[in-house]
PDB file of C-alpha atoms in Angstrom:
ATOM      1  CA  SER A 261      48.593  11.408  32.843  1.00 54.00           C
ATOM      2  CA  ASP A 262      44.781  11.422  33.216  1.00 68.00           C
ATOM      3  CA  ARG A 263      44.229   8.840  30.655  1.00 72.00           C
ATOM      4  CA  LEU A 264      43.064   5.355  31.427  1.00 62.00           C
ATOM      5  CA  VAL A 265      45.408   2.410  30.342  1.00 65.00           C
ATOM      6  CA  ALA A 266      43.994  -1.026  29.562  1.00 59.00           C
ATOM      7  CA  PRO A 267      45.587  -3.764  31.735  1.00 57.00           C
ATOM      8  CA  ALA A 268      48.130  -5.962  30.001  1.00 61.00           C
ATOM      9  CA  PHE A 269      45.984  -9.158  30.487  1.00 54.00           C
ATOM     10  CA  LEU A 270      42.963  -7.815  28.528  1.00 54.00           C
ATOM     11  CA  GLY A 271      42.010  -9.880  25.699  1.00 55.00           C
ATOM     12  CA  LYS A 272      44.212 -12.887  26.891  1.00 56.00           C
ATOM     13  CA  ALA A 273      42.824 -16.103  28.442  1.00 53.00           C
ATOM     14  CA  PRO A 274      43.723 -16.481  32.032  1.00 49.00           C
ATOM     15  CA  VAL A 275      46.831 -18.647  32.793  1.00 49.00           C
ATOM     16  CA  GLU A 276      46.503 -21.218  35.507  1.00 46.00           C
ATOM     17  CA  ASP A 277      49.644 -22.413  37.196  1.00 41.00           C
ATOM     18  CA  SER A 278      48.185 -25.441  38.859  1.00 40.00           C
ATOM     19  CA  THR A 279      46.571 -27.692  36.291  1.00 41.00           C
ATOM     20  CA  SER A 280      45.988 -31.292  36.981  1.00 41.00           C
ATOM     21  CA  LYS A 281      43.963 -34.073  35.493  1.00 44.00           C
ATOM     22  CA  VAL A 282      40.980 -35.691  37.041  1.00 42.00           C
ATOM     23  CA  ASN A 283      38.922 -38.763  36.021  1.00 43.00           C
ATOM     24  CA  VAL A 284      35.204 -37.940  35.425  1.00 43.00           C
ATOM     25  CA  THR A 285      32.678 -40.626  34.845  1.00 43.00           C
ATOM     26  CA  SER A 286      29.872 -39.771  32.322  1.00 44.00           C
ATOM     27  CA  ASN A 287      27.516 -42.290  31.138  1.00 46.00           C
ATOM     28  CA  GLY A 288      29.584 -45.096  32.532  1.00 45.00           C
ATOM     29  CA  ASN A 289      32.614 -44.034  30.532  1.00 43.00           C
ATOM     30  CA  LYS A 290      35.686 -42.524  32.254  1.00 40.00           C
ATOM     31  CA  THR A 291      36.897 -39.388  30.658  1.00 47.00           C
ATOM     32  CA  GLU A 292      40.172 -37.510  31.469  1.00 49.00           C
ATOM     33  CA  ALA A 293      39.515 -33.844  31.729  1.00 56.00           C
ATOM     34  CA  GLU A 294      42.075 -31.130  32.700  1.00 73.00           C
ATOM     35  CA  VAL A 295      41.292 -28.849  35.590  1.00 75.00           C
ATOM     36  CA  GLY A 296      41.809 -25.245  34.756  1.00 82.00           C
ATOM     37  CA  THR A 297      40.777 -25.644  31.050  1.00 86.00           C
ATOM     38  CA  VAL A 298      39.258 -22.459  29.781  1.00 91.00           C
ATOM     39  CA  ILE A 299      36.420 -22.499  27.196  1.00 92.00           C
ATOM     40  CA  ILE A 300      36.150 -19.129  25.557  1.00 93.00           C
ATOM     41  CA  GLY A 301      32.680 -18.191  24.133  1.00 92.00           C
ATOM     42  CA  THR A 302      30.480 -15.150  23.733  1.00 90.00           C
ATOM     43  CA  PRO A 303      29.069 -13.461  26.762  1.00 91.00           C
ATOM     44  CA  VAL A 304      25.167 -13.385  26.687  1.00 88.00           C
ATOM     45  CA  GLY A 305      24.118 -12.760  30.401  1.00 87.00           C
ATOM     46  CA  PRO A 306      26.334 -11.045  32.941  1.00 89.00           C
ATOM     47  CA  GLY A 307      27.456 -12.510  36.184  1.00 90.00           C
ATOM     48  CA  ARG A 308      29.942 -15.050  37.519  1.00 92.00           C
ATOM     49  CA  ILE A 309      29.062 -18.160  39.355  1.00 91.00           C
ATOM     50  CA  LYS A 310      30.415 -21.651  40.225  1.00 92.00           C
ATOM     51  CA  GLY A 311      28.371 -24.727  40.022  1.00 91.00           C
ATOM     52  CA  ILE A 312      27.921 -28.317  38.779  1.00 90.00           C
ATOM     53  CA  VAL A 313      27.188 -29.138  35.202  1.00 90.00           C
ATOM     54  CA  ARG A 314      23.806 -30.475  34.213  1.00 89.00           C
ATOM     55  CA  ARG A 315      23.359 -31.505  30.587  1.00 88.00           C
ATOM     56  CA  VAL A 316      20.162 -31.410  28.839  1.00 86.00           C
ATOM     57  CA  ASN A 317      19.457 -31.945  25.097  1.00 83.00           C
ATOM     58  CA  THR A 318      16.715 -29.384  24.837  1.00 79.00           C
ATOM     59  CA  LEU A 319      14.881 -26.887  26.996  1.00 76.00           C
ATOM     60  CA  GLN A 320      11.910 -29.323  27.048  1.00 78.00           C
ATOM     61  CA  GLU A 321      14.059 -31.835  28.833  1.00 78.00           C
ATOM     62  CA  GLY A 322      15.067 -29.313  31.649  1.00 75.00           C
ATOM     63  CA  ASP A 323      12.204 -29.953  34.034  1.00 75.00           C
ATOM     64  CA  ASP A 324      14.352 -31.895  36.449  1.00 75.00           C
ATOM     65  CA  VAL A 325      17.159 -29.335  36.649  1.00 78.00           C
ATOM     66  CA  GLY A 326      17.121 -26.552  39.177  1.00 75.00           C
ATOM     67  CA  GLY A 327      19.313 -27.705  42.070  1.00 73.00           C
ATOM     68  CA  GLU A 328      21.117 -25.358  44.235  1.00 73.00           C
ATOM     69  CA  GLU A 329      24.495 -25.599  42.250  1.00 76.00           C
ATOM     70  CA  ASP A 330      23.079 -26.503  38.707  1.00 79.00           C
ATOM     71  CA  VAL A 331      24.817 -24.978  35.675  1.00 80.00           C
ATOM     72  CA  VAL A 332      22.788 -26.076  32.804  1.00 78.00           C
ATOM     73  CA  VAL A 333      24.411 -26.957  29.445  1.00 79.00           C
ATOM     74  CA  VAL A 334      21.864 -27.088  26.690  1.00 78.00           C
ATOM     75  CA  VAL A 335      23.173 -29.222  23.948  1.00 76.00           C
ATOM     76  CA  LYS A 336      20.956 -28.344  21.014  1.00 75.00           C
ATOM     77  CA  PRO A 337      20.429 -24.786  19.836  1.00 70.00           C
ATOM     78  CA  ILE A 338      17.677 -22.690  21.293  1.00 69.00           C
ATOM     79  CA  THR A 339      14.965 -21.641  18.840  1.00 65.00           C
ATOM     80  CA  SER A 340      13.265 -18.226  19.031  1.00 63.00           C
ATOM     81  CA  ASN A 341       9.760 -19.681  19.103  1.00 65.00           C
ATOM     82  CA  ASN A 342       7.352 -18.673  21.934  1.00 64.00           C
ATOM     83  CA  ASN A 343       7.467 -22.107  23.536  1.00 70.00           C
ATOM     84  CA  ASP A 344      11.343 -22.053  23.922  1.00 73.00           C
ATOM     85  CA  VAL A 345      11.378 -18.545  25.307  1.00 73.00           C
ATOM     86  CA  THR A 346       8.844 -19.579  27.918  1.00 78.00           C
ATOM     87  CA  LEU A 347      10.911 -22.657  28.816  1.00 79.00           C
ATOM     88  CA  LEU A 348      14.066 -20.604  28.924  1.00 77.00           C
ATOM     89  CA  PHE A 349      12.442 -18.076  31.400  1.00 77.00           C
ATOM     90  CA  SER A 350      11.291 -20.951  33.544  1.00 80.00           C
ATOM     91  CA  MET A 351      14.771 -22.531  33.532  1.00 81.00           C
ATOM     92  CA  LEU A 352      16.576 -19.349  34.208  1.00 80.00           C
ATOM     93  CA  LEU A 353      14.424 -18.890  37.332  1.00 82.00           C
ATOM     94  CA  ARG A 354      15.813 -22.289  38.614  1.00 83.00           C
ATOM     95  CA  VAL A 355      19.445 -22.587  37.701  1.00 86.00           C
ATOM     96  CA  ARG A 356      22.703 -20.717  38.591  1.00 88.00           C
ATOM     97  CA  ALA A 357      24.111 -20.428  35.070  1.00 89.00           C
ATOM     98  CA  LEU A 358      23.385 -21.390  31.510  1.00 88.00           C
ATOM     99  CA  VAL A 359      25.763 -22.538  28.758  1.00 90.00           C
ATOM    100  CA  ILE A 360      24.266 -22.711  25.201  1.00 87.00           C
ATOM    101  CA  PRO A 361      25.615 -23.629  21.751  1.00 86.00           C
ATOM    102  CA  HIS A 362      26.513 -21.085  19.091  1.00 83.00           C
ATOM    103  CA  ALA A 363      23.923 -20.900  16.266  1.00 71.00           C
ATOM    104  CA  ARG A 364      24.194 -18.461  13.463  1.00 65.00           C
ATOM    105  CA  TRP A 365      20.371 -17.929  13.188  1.00 59.00           C
ATOM    106  CA  LEU A 366      19.999 -17.394  16.916  1.00 62.00           C
ATOM    107  CA  SER A 367      19.460 -13.973  18.190  1.00 63.00           C
ATOM    108  CA  THR A 368      20.545 -13.771  21.813  1.00 69.00           C
ATOM    109  CA  ASN A 369      18.834 -10.486  22.549  1.00 72.00           C
ATOM    110  CA  HIS A 370      15.901 -12.067  24.389  1.00 73.00           C
ATOM    111  CA  ILE A 371      18.146 -14.559  26.117  1.00 77.00           C
ATOM    112  CA  SER A 372      20.358 -11.742  27.260  1.00 80.00           C
ATOM    113  CA  GLN A 373      17.528  -9.597  28.662  1.00 82.00           C
ATOM    114  CA  ILE A 374      15.788 -12.504  30.388  1.00 81.00           C
ATOM    115  CA  ALA A 375      19.298 -13.639  31.885  1.00 83.00           C
ATOM    116  CA  ARG A 376      19.976 -10.105  33.154  1.00 84.00           C
ATOM    117  CA  GLU A 377      16.596  -9.704  34.750  1.00 84.00           C
ATOM    118  CA  CYS A 378      16.985 -13.148  36.513  1.00 84.00           C
ATOM    119  CA  SER A 379      20.609 -12.513  37.417  1.00 87.00           C
ATOM    120  CA  VAL A 380      21.857 -15.644  35.684  1.00 88.00           C
ATOM    121  CA  PRO A 381      25.133 -15.669  33.752  1.00 92.00           C
ATOM    122  CA  VAL A 382      24.843 -17.083  30.292  1.00 90.00           C
ATOM    123  CA  VAL A 383      27.713 -17.990  27.828  1.00 92.00           C
ATOM    124  CA  GLN A 384      27.339 -19.136  24.291  1.00 90.00           C
ATOM    125  CA  VAL A 385      30.108 -21.593  23.217  1.00 91.00           C
ATOM    126  CA  ALA A 386      30.982 -23.590  20.103  1.00 90.00           C
ATOM    127  CA  PRO A 387      29.125 -27.035  19.890  1.00 86.00           C
ATOM    128  CA  SER A 388      32.423 -28.893  19.910  1.00 88.00           C
ATOM    129  CA  ASP A 389      33.263 -27.236  23.237  1.00 89.00           C
ATOM    130  CA  LEU A 390      30.002 -28.551  24.909  1.00 87.00           C
ATOM    131  CA  LYS A 391      31.470 -32.000  24.702  1.00 86.00           C
ATOM    132  CA  ARG A 392      34.103 -30.964  27.255  1.00 88.00           C
ATOM    133  CA  LEU A 393      31.390 -29.863  29.756  1.00 89.00           C
ATOM    134  CA  ILE A 394      30.579 -33.275  31.375  1.00 88.00           C
ATOM    135  CA  GLU A 395      27.673 -34.089  33.643  1.00 88.00           C
ATOM    136  CA  GLY A 396      28.545 -33.535  37.262  1.00 89.00           C
ATOM    137  CA  ARG A 397      31.735 -31.539  36.471  1.00 89.00           C
ATOM    138  CA  ARG A 398      32.392 -28.296  38.547  1.00 91.00           C
ATOM    139  CA  VAL A 399      32.842 -25.053  36.565  1.00 92.00           C
ATOM    140  CA  ASP A 400      33.119 -21.422  36.975  1.00 94.00           C
ATOM    141  CA  VAL A 401      30.857 -19.476  34.443  1.00 94.00           C
ATOM    142  CA  ASP A 402      31.791 -15.804  33.769  1.00 94.00           C
ATOM    143  CA  GLY A 403      28.938 -14.407  31.778  1.00 92.00           C
ATOM    144  CA  MET A 404      30.555 -10.925  31.571  1.00 92.00           C
ATOM    145  CA  ARG A 405      33.629 -12.151  29.786  1.00 94.00           C
ATOM    146  CA  GLY A 406      32.241 -15.252  28.040  1.00 93.00           C
ATOM    147  CA  ILE A 407      34.442 -17.741  29.751  1.00 94.00           C
ATOM    148  CA  VAL A 408      33.673 -21.146  31.240  1.00 94.00           C
ATOM    149  CA  THR A 409      36.570 -22.633  33.363  1.00 93.00           C
ATOM    150  CA  LEU A 410      36.723 -26.318  34.448  1.00 91.00           C
ATOM    151  CA  THR A 411      37.463 -26.451  38.174  1.00 89.00           C
ATOM    152  CA  ASP A 412      37.807 -29.178  40.861  1.00 78.00           C
ATOM    153  CA  THR A 413      36.236 -27.222  43.840  1.00 61.00           C
TER     154      THR A 413
END
């Protein structure tokens, strides 16, 4: 037939056969994190990239990020004031990907437009999931599907 059929895996989280646990040190504390863990969020900016997590509390603290492999995790919600939009644009020019917390009042229209123009994937996740993204951890950010996967390579 000429009709398109959706793939069977559509709408299901990817299944990883090879999951292992690694010890990660964050702020002097060892944390056990599972490689292959999938964090499902909301897609905001398209693209897919692998990189290393860099955590910042606010956009104002993001001046020192922007390394070649930086995937920035912003812990506190981004506001829609002009200062945050300017800081966001500056950060998106320097990082590989951005993970931001969900906030009911936050409109992601501006973030999505800026991210698309800068070719930076952005995923919005639940604040509780941000705790799983530890500084120095390798991740795969898929901004088209809204998925962040913890990796070891």
